[in-house]
Amino acid sequence: MKKKLQEIFEWFHRNPELSYEEYRTTQQIRRILEEAGVEILPLSLETGLVAVIRGKKEGPVQALRCDIDALPILEESGLSYASETPGRMHACGHDFHITAGIGAALRLQERREELAGTVKILFQPGEESSLGALKLLETDVCDDVERFWGLHADPTNEAGVIGLRPGYVSAAVDRFLITIKGIGCHGAHPDDGADPIPAACAVVQALQTIVTRNVNAFHPALISVTRIEAGNTWNVIPETAELEGTVRTMDRADRKLFEEKLSLIAERTAQAYGAQAQVQWIPGPPAVVNDEKMAEYAADVARRLGFVVVPEEQSLGGDDFSFYEEKAPGCYIKIGTGKGQLIHQPGFAVDESVLEPTAVYLTEVLMGD
Ligand code: NI
């Protein structure tokens, strides 16, 4: 099994594909699973695949989500099996997630006699787009799922160390776009117009007070203005200024608060400067919240198998895994893949010694008690 998983992993690492372009990836997963006689469900998506293992004993329907897409990054890992497509790289460990999912599927298939319930392995496209989970949820393959499991490579922990905690583990990811419209004029005669630039600066400053003055100080939350654009020369006051950025929250009420306050601050501040603000709020996935019982159970299984279990690092990053949790309870497990460069960096690499133990661990989690 160890050698087989290594080969599987190397193939996926060498062949990264971007969100919704995972055609060869999907084909390869299908080939490996079909060879082992694993049932594959019909799916009305161009990429991605859902495998099902039907146990011979009574039990719940569970799902394991494995995301399959890669990133537009030029790999600098120095691995012998580095990406064969320049500018494409599995820099978020999704090749590891695929391999672990295949490993679990193969083992569960062999142990169907003892398996209590049904396990669906969701090879999900487009996680990096934040919306791949929704595409899968729009089909009917998840309708009967009672528990969702997710995993993620964690380069901040030694190989095989398992991070788990009940409650919030990653943030709701929202995006905003603010257009401030003033009145353009000569740079020497600002009194003839309404300069959107000081208005935009004031908005940027004021937005930070949502974090420091409105949100409970014990709640993780942040707002980042990541793009500001106005004007095109030195002696003309432009008509508009544009701001763009992201809001990250864990708490549902905080998320709502940000959406409301952001509009209010942008609109009223711009108004005070003689300009007008238009705000677009573009919601992304909600926060990932681990079900307490599932997290506890997963930690017990890990300890029983001899893994070191540590409190899972919380992050204001996001994962579209949270969309599944709107349907049924879920638990998102971080698997230490050896300390090194962080995810989404060109030198990110997974310590291969975790491949087989992760497949064994996920199998045990899914076998039920
Ligand atoms: Ni990822």
Short mmCIF file of C-alpha atoms and ligand atoms in Angstrom, two decimals:
data_model
loop_
_atom_site.label_atom_id
_atom_site.label_comp_id
_atom_site.label_asym_id
_atom_site.label_seq_id
_atom_site.Cartn_x
_atom_site.Cartn_y
_atom_site.Cartn_z
CA MET A 1 0.00 0.00 0.00
CA LYS A 2 2.81 2.37 0.93
CA LYS A 3 4.53 2.06 -2.44
CA LYS A 4 1.24 2.31 -4.33
CA LEU A 5 0.24 5.51 -2.52
CA GLN A 6 3.66 7.01 -3.19
CA GLU A 7 3.21 6.38 -6.93
CA ILE A 8 -0.32 7.76 -6.86
CA PHE A 9 0.84 10.88 -5.03
CA GLU A 10 3.75 11.50 -7.41
CA TRP A 11 1.47 11.27 -10.44
CA PHE A 12 -0.94 13.88 -9.06
CA HIS A 13 1.89 16.13 -7.97
CA ARG A 14 3.43 16.01 -11.46
CA ASN A 15 0.08 16.78 -13.10
CA PRO A 16 -1.52 19.79 -11.40
CA GLU A 17 -4.64 21.33 -12.93
CA LEU A 18 -6.44 24.57 -12.01
CA SER A 19 -9.98 24.86 -10.63
CA TYR A 20 -12.62 23.34 -12.95
CA GLU A 21 -9.92 22.18 -15.36
CA GLU A 22 -9.23 18.96 -13.40
CA TYR A 23 -10.01 16.67 -16.36
CA ARG A 24 -6.92 14.43 -16.27
CA THR A 25 -7.01 14.43 -12.48
CA THR A 26 -10.60 13.19 -12.51
CA GLN A 27 -9.77 10.58 -15.15
CA GLN A 28 -6.83 9.28 -13.12
CA ILE A 29 -8.86 9.02 -9.88
CA ARG A 30 -11.58 7.16 -11.80
CA ARG A 31 -9.06 4.77 -13.36
CA ILE A 32 -7.48 3.83 -10.00
CA LEU A 33 -10.81 3.38 -8.22
CA GLU A 34 -12.45 1.42 -11.03
CA GLU A 35 -9.47 -0.93 -11.17
CA ALA A 36 -10.13 -1.72 -7.51
CA GLY A 37 -13.85 -2.22 -8.12
CA VAL A 38 -14.93 0.86 -6.17
CA GLU A 39 -18.39 2.12 -7.16
CA ILE A 40 -18.48 5.57 -8.72
CA LEU A 41 -21.69 7.60 -8.61
CA PRO A 42 -23.06 9.36 -11.68
CA LEU A 43 -22.25 13.05 -11.37
CA SER A 44 -23.46 15.92 -13.55
CA LEU A 45 -20.21 17.91 -13.26
CA GLU A 46 -17.44 18.18 -15.83
CA THR A 47 -14.72 17.58 -13.26
CA GLY A 48 -14.68 15.95 -9.85
CA LEU A 49 -15.91 12.51 -8.87
CA VAL A 50 -17.79 10.82 -6.05
CA ALA A 51 -16.95 7.27 -4.98
CA VAL A 52 -19.17 5.26 -2.66
CA ILE A 53 -18.43 2.32 -0.40
CA ARG A 54 -21.51 0.58 0.92
CA GLY A 55 -20.86 -1.24 4.19
CA LYS A 56 -22.55 -4.54 5.05
CA LYS A 57 -23.57 -3.29 8.50
CA GLU A 58 -26.10 -0.69 9.55
CA GLY A 59 -24.73 2.80 10.06
CA PRO A 60 -24.78 6.43 9.00
CA VAL A 61 -23.99 7.94 5.60
CA GLN A 62 -20.70 9.77 5.94
CA ALA A 63 -18.66 11.79 3.45
CA LEU A 64 -14.98 12.59 3.21
CA ARG A 65 -14.22 15.71 1.19
CA CYS A 66 -10.94 15.71 -0.76
CA ASP A 67 -10.32 18.79 -2.91
CA ILE A 68 -8.44 18.17 -6.14
CA ASP A 69 -7.42 21.48 -7.76
CA ALA A 70 -3.99 23.13 -7.96
CA LEU A 71 -2.69 26.72 -8.08
CA PRO A 72 -1.17 29.05 -10.69
CA ILE A 73 2.29 28.96 -9.08
CA LEU A 74 5.69 28.17 -10.62
CA GLU A 75 7.04 25.30 -8.53
CA GLU A 76 10.41 25.66 -6.79
CA SER A 77 10.28 22.63 -4.52
CA GLY A 78 13.22 20.81 -6.10
CA LEU A 79 11.29 17.53 -5.89
CA SER A 80 12.16 14.75 -8.35
CA TYR A 81 8.45 14.55 -9.18
CA ALA A 82 7.86 18.31 -9.47
CA SER A 83 5.09 19.75 -11.64
CA GLU A 84 5.48 19.05 -15.35
CA THR A 85 3.39 22.10 -16.22
CA PRO A 86 5.23 25.39 -15.69
CA GLY A 87 3.14 27.86 -13.71
CA ARG A 88 0.90 25.16 -12.20
CA MET A 89 1.55 23.57 -8.86
CA HIS A 90 -0.07 21.51 -6.14
CA ALA A 91 1.00 24.06 -3.53
CA CYS A 92 -1.94 23.53 -1.18
CA GLY A 93 -1.51 19.78 -0.69
CA HIS A 94 -4.63 18.81 -2.62
CA ASP A 95 -2.55 16.07 -4.30
CA PHE A 96 -2.04 14.71 -0.78
CA HIS A 97 -5.78 14.98 -0.08
CA ILE A 98 -6.56 13.04 -3.28
CA THR A 99 -4.03 10.34 -2.38
CA ALA A 100 -5.36 10.03 1.17
CA GLY A 101 -8.92 9.83 -0.16
CA ILE A 102 -8.01 7.13 -2.67
CA GLY A 103 -6.09 5.24 0.03
CA ALA A 104 -9.10 5.35 2.34
CA ALA A 105 -11.46 4.30 -0.48
CA LEU A 106 -9.31 1.27 -1.34
CA ARG A 107 -9.05 0.15 2.29
CA LEU A 108 -12.75 0.68 3.00
CA GLN A 109 -13.61 -1.30 -0.12
CA GLU A 110 -11.61 -4.25 1.28
CA ARG A 111 -13.32 -3.94 4.64
CA ARG A 112 -16.94 -3.59 3.46
CA GLU A 113 -17.98 -6.59 5.59
CA GLU A 114 -17.12 -4.72 8.79
CA LEU A 115 -18.07 -1.23 7.60
CA ALA A 116 -21.05 0.25 9.43
CA GLY A 117 -23.01 2.45 7.03
CA THR A 118 -22.04 4.13 3.78
CA VAL A 119 -19.02 6.27 2.96
CA LYS A 120 -18.90 8.71 0.08
CA ILE A 121 -15.55 10.12 -0.94
CA LEU A 122 -16.07 13.53 -2.53
CA PHE A 123 -13.27 14.41 -4.93
CA GLN A 124 -14.29 18.03 -5.19
CA PRO A 125 -13.22 20.44 -7.93
CA GLY A 126 -12.54 24.15 -7.58
CA GLU A 127 -11.81 24.57 -3.86
CA GLU A 128 -9.44 27.44 -4.63
CA SER A 129 -12.35 29.25 -6.31
CA SER A 130 -14.23 29.05 -2.97
CA LEU A 131 -17.29 27.72 -4.77
CA GLY A 132 -16.48 24.12 -5.77
CA ALA A 133 -18.33 22.75 -2.75
CA LEU A 134 -21.50 24.57 -3.87
CA LYS A 135 -21.27 22.96 -7.31
CA LEU A 136 -21.16 19.54 -5.70
CA LEU A 137 -23.98 20.44 -3.30
CA GLU A 138 -26.16 21.53 -6.24
CA THR A 139 -26.14 17.90 -7.39
CA ASP A 140 -27.96 15.31 -5.28
CA VAL A 141 -24.91 13.27 -4.20
CA CYS A 142 -24.73 14.83 -0.74
CA ASP A 143 -28.45 14.81 0.02
CA ASP A 144 -28.31 11.77 2.31
CA VAL A 145 -24.99 12.61 4.02
CA GLU A 146 -25.24 12.84 7.82
CA ARG A 147 -21.62 13.75 8.64
CA PHE A 148 -18.95 15.48 6.60
CA TRP A 149 -15.23 14.97 7.16
CA GLY A 150 -12.51 17.16 5.67
CA LEU A 151 -8.75 17.13 5.87
CA HIS A 152 -5.97 19.58 5.13
CA ALA A 153 -2.20 19.40 4.88
CA ASP A 154 -0.54 21.42 7.64
CA PRO A 155 3.09 22.49 7.05
CA THR A 156 3.31 24.07 10.52
CA ASN A 157 3.34 20.64 12.15
CA GLU A 158 5.68 17.65 12.02
CA ALA A 159 4.65 14.77 9.79
CA GLY A 160 1.75 12.83 11.21
CA VAL A 161 0.85 15.23 14.02
CA ILE A 162 -2.90 15.67 13.95
CA GLY A 163 -4.58 18.99 14.71
CA LEU A 164 -8.12 18.91 16.02
CA ARG A 165 -10.40 21.14 18.05
CA PRO A 166 -14.10 21.62 18.54
CA GLY A 167 -15.64 24.88 17.32
CA TYR A 168 -14.31 27.49 14.88
CA VAL A 169 -11.23 26.57 12.87
CA SER A 170 -11.36 28.93 9.90
CA ALA A 171 -13.13 32.13 8.94
CA ALA A 172 -15.99 33.31 6.80
CA VAL A 173 -14.44 34.82 3.67
CA ASP A 174 -16.20 37.89 2.30
CA ARG A 175 -15.09 40.37 -0.32
CA PHE A 176 -16.08 44.00 -0.74
CA LEU A 177 -15.76 46.58 -3.46
CA ILE A 178 -16.34 50.29 -2.80
CA THR A 179 -16.59 52.87 -5.56
CA ILE A 180 -16.42 56.48 -4.41
CA LYS A 181 -17.72 58.94 -6.93
CA GLY A 182 -16.77 62.60 -6.59
CA ILE A 183 -16.45 65.38 -9.11
CA GLY A 184 -13.25 65.54 -11.16
CA CYS A 185 -11.51 68.86 -11.77
CA HIS A 186 -8.15 70.62 -12.24
CA GLY A 187 -5.53 69.69 -9.64
CA ALA A 188 -5.04 73.38 -8.92
CA HIS A 189 -8.75 74.01 -8.31
CA PRO A 190 -10.04 71.34 -5.92
CA ASP A 191 -12.74 73.78 -4.84
CA ASP A 192 -14.36 73.27 -8.27
CA GLY A 193 -14.95 69.57 -7.64
CA ALA A 194 -15.28 66.90 -4.97
CA ASP A 195 -12.03 64.96 -4.57
CA PRO A 196 -12.72 61.23 -4.06
CA ILE A 197 -9.14 60.57 -2.85
CA PRO A 198 -9.32 62.10 0.65
CA ALA A 199 -12.75 60.49 0.96
CA ALA A 200 -11.26 57.07 0.08
CA CYS A 201 -8.41 57.59 2.59
CA ALA A 202 -10.89 58.49 5.31
CA VAL A 203 -12.97 55.41 4.52
CA VAL A 204 -9.89 53.15 4.79
CA GLN A 205 -9.05 54.57 8.22
CA ALA A 206 -12.61 54.49 9.50
CA LEU A 207 -13.22 50.87 8.41
CA GLN A 208 -10.61 49.65 10.90
CA THR A 209 -12.73 50.96 13.75
CA ILE A 210 -15.27 48.21 13.04
CA VAL A 211 -12.67 45.75 14.41
CA THR A 212 -11.50 47.90 17.31
CA ARG A 213 -14.78 49.60 18.35
CA ASN A 214 -17.68 47.40 17.25
CA VAL A 215 -16.64 43.76 17.44
CA ASN A 216 -16.33 42.01 20.80
CA ALA A 217 -12.60 42.08 21.58
CA PHE A 218 -12.65 38.33 22.27
CA HIS A 219 -13.88 37.53 18.74
CA PRO A 220 -11.33 36.98 15.95
CA ALA A 221 -12.16 39.31 13.04
CA LEU A 222 -10.34 41.48 10.54
CA ILE A 223 -10.79 43.77 7.59
CA SER A 224 -8.08 44.33 4.98
CA VAL A 225 -8.27 46.91 2.22
CA THR A 226 -6.03 45.26 -0.36
CA ARG A 227 -6.47 47.49 -3.39
CA ILE A 228 -6.94 51.24 -3.76
CA GLU A 229 -7.05 52.89 -7.13
CA ALA A 230 -7.71 56.45 -8.32
CA GLY A 231 -6.50 58.91 -10.91
CA ASN A 232 -4.02 58.63 -13.78
CA THR A 233 -1.88 61.75 -13.69
CA TRP A 234 -0.43 64.45 -11.40
CA ASN A 235 -2.51 67.52 -12.11
CA VAL A 236 -6.05 66.19 -12.47
CA ILE A 237 -8.35 65.34 -9.60
CA PRO A 238 -10.12 62.14 -10.68
CA GLU A 239 -13.81 61.52 -10.58
CA THR A 240 -13.71 58.15 -8.85
CA ALA A 241 -11.70 56.10 -6.40
CA GLU A 242 -12.02 52.36 -5.92
CA LEU A 243 -11.33 50.30 -2.83
CA GLU A 244 -11.36 46.52 -2.60
CA GLY A 245 -10.63 44.08 0.17
CA THR A 246 -11.72 41.26 2.40
CA VAL A 247 -13.48 40.75 5.72
CA ARG A 248 -12.80 37.66 7.84
CA THR A 249 -15.01 36.66 10.75
CA MET A 250 -15.73 33.54 12.80
CA ASP A 251 -18.98 34.60 14.43
CA ARG A 252 -22.19 34.80 12.35
CA ALA A 253 -23.38 37.99 14.07
CA ASP A 254 -20.00 39.66 13.50
CA ARG A 255 -20.28 38.85 9.82
CA LYS A 256 -23.64 40.61 9.61
CA LEU A 257 -22.31 43.53 11.65
CA PHE A 258 -19.40 44.03 9.23
CA GLU A 259 -21.68 43.98 6.22
CA GLU A 260 -23.91 46.68 7.71
CA LYS A 261 -21.20 48.89 9.24
CA LEU A 262 -19.02 48.77 6.15
CA SER A 263 -21.80 50.21 4.00
CA LEU A 264 -22.74 52.78 6.57
CA ILE A 265 -19.16 54.02 7.07
CA ALA A 266 -18.37 54.12 3.36
CA GLU A 267 -21.61 55.88 2.39
CA ARG A 268 -21.70 58.44 5.20
CA THR A 269 -17.97 59.21 5.11
CA ALA A 270 -18.03 59.75 1.36
CA GLN A 271 -21.07 61.95 1.80
CA ALA A 272 -19.24 64.09 4.35
CA TYR A 273 -16.57 64.68 1.70
CA GLY A 274 -19.13 65.67 -0.92
CA ALA A 275 -18.84 62.32 -2.70
CA GLN A 276 -20.97 59.20 -2.99
CA ALA A 277 -20.03 55.64 -2.18
CA GLN A 278 -21.41 52.52 -3.78
CA VAL A 279 -20.73 49.31 -1.87
CA GLN A 280 -20.75 45.77 -3.20
CA TRP A 281 -20.60 42.95 -0.66
CA ILE A 282 -19.62 39.62 -2.23
CA PRO A 283 -20.17 36.79 0.25
CA GLY A 284 -17.92 33.73 0.19
CA PRO A 285 -17.97 30.58 2.31
CA PRO A 286 -18.98 30.84 5.97
CA ALA A 287 -16.67 29.86 8.85
CA VAL A 288 -15.63 26.22 9.27
CA VAL A 289 -16.93 24.96 12.61
CA ASN A 290 -15.98 21.54 13.94
CA ASP A 291 -18.77 19.54 15.54
CA GLU A 292 -17.72 18.87 19.12
CA LYS A 293 -18.57 15.15 19.17
CA MET A 294 -16.95 14.48 15.81
CA ALA A 295 -13.75 16.32 16.79
CA GLU A 296 -13.58 14.39 20.05
CA TYR A 297 -14.15 11.07 18.30
CA ALA A 298 -11.53 11.84 15.62
CA ALA A 299 -9.00 12.75 18.32
CA ASP A 300 -9.72 9.49 20.18
CA VAL A 301 -9.17 7.46 17.00
CA ALA A 302 -5.91 9.32 16.35
CA ARG A 303 -4.57 8.66 19.85
CA ARG A 304 -5.59 5.01 19.66
CA LEU A 305 -3.51 4.67 16.48
CA GLY A 306 -0.52 6.33 18.16
CA PHE A 307 -0.70 9.78 16.54
CA VAL A 308 0.21 12.89 18.49
CA VAL A 309 -2.88 15.10 18.71
CA VAL A 310 -2.46 18.85 19.16
CA PRO A 311 -4.99 21.70 19.31
CA GLU A 312 -5.83 22.64 15.72
CA GLU A 313 -4.48 26.04 14.69
CA GLN A 314 -7.30 28.50 14.01
CA SER A 315 -6.99 30.62 10.90
CA LEU A 316 -8.69 33.62 9.36
CA GLY A 317 -8.19 31.85 6.07
CA GLY A 318 -11.22 30.02 4.72
CA ASP A 319 -12.32 26.77 3.13
CA ASP A 320 -15.47 26.04 1.16
CA PHE A 321 -15.83 22.89 3.31
CA SER A 322 -18.10 25.09 5.43
CA PHE A 323 -20.83 24.91 2.77
CA TYR A 324 -21.23 21.19 3.53
CA GLU A 325 -21.62 22.02 7.20
CA GLU A 326 -24.74 24.03 6.35
CA LYS A 327 -26.32 20.64 5.52
CA ALA A 328 -24.95 18.40 8.28
CA PRO A 329 -22.32 18.50 11.05
CA GLY A 330 -18.72 18.40 9.93
CA CYS A 331 -15.16 18.14 11.16
CA TYR A 332 -12.04 19.47 9.43
CA ILE A 333 -8.83 17.71 10.41
CA LYS A 334 -5.34 19.18 9.93
CA ILE A 335 -2.63 16.64 9.20
CA GLY A 336 0.97 17.67 9.87
CA THR A 337 2.93 17.26 6.63
CA GLY A 338 6.37 18.25 7.93
CA LYS A 339 7.48 21.76 8.84
CA GLY A 340 8.47 23.80 5.81
CA GLN A 341 7.22 26.49 3.46
CA LEU A 342 3.58 27.36 4.00
CA ILE A 343 0.78 26.47 1.61
CA HIS A 344 0.42 28.56 -1.58
CA GLN A 345 4.23 29.04 -1.69
CA PRO A 346 6.52 27.72 -4.47
CA GLY A 347 8.62 25.62 -2.10
CA PHE A 348 5.71 23.90 -0.33
CA ALA A 349 6.21 20.13 -0.08
CA VAL A 350 4.46 17.27 1.69
CA ASP A 351 6.55 14.77 3.68
CA GLU A 352 5.63 11.54 1.90
CA SER A 353 5.87 9.52 5.10
CA VAL A 354 2.37 10.79 5.99
CA LEU A 355 0.62 9.27 2.97
CA GLU A 356 -0.08 5.78 4.27
CA PRO A 357 -0.70 6.70 7.94
CA THR A 358 -3.22 9.33 6.82
CA ALA A 359 -5.10 6.80 4.68
CA VAL A 360 -5.10 4.35 7.62
CA TYR A 361 -6.29 7.04 10.01
CA LEU A 362 -9.12 8.28 7.78
CA THR A 363 -10.24 4.68 7.21
CA GLU A 364 -10.48 4.12 10.96
CA VAL A 365 -12.40 7.37 11.44
CA LEU A 366 -14.86 6.36 8.71
CA MET A 367 -15.25 2.75 9.87
CA GLY A 368 -17.34 3.99 12.77
CA ASP A 369 -17.33 2.74 16.32
NI NI B 1 -6.22 23.85 0.32
#
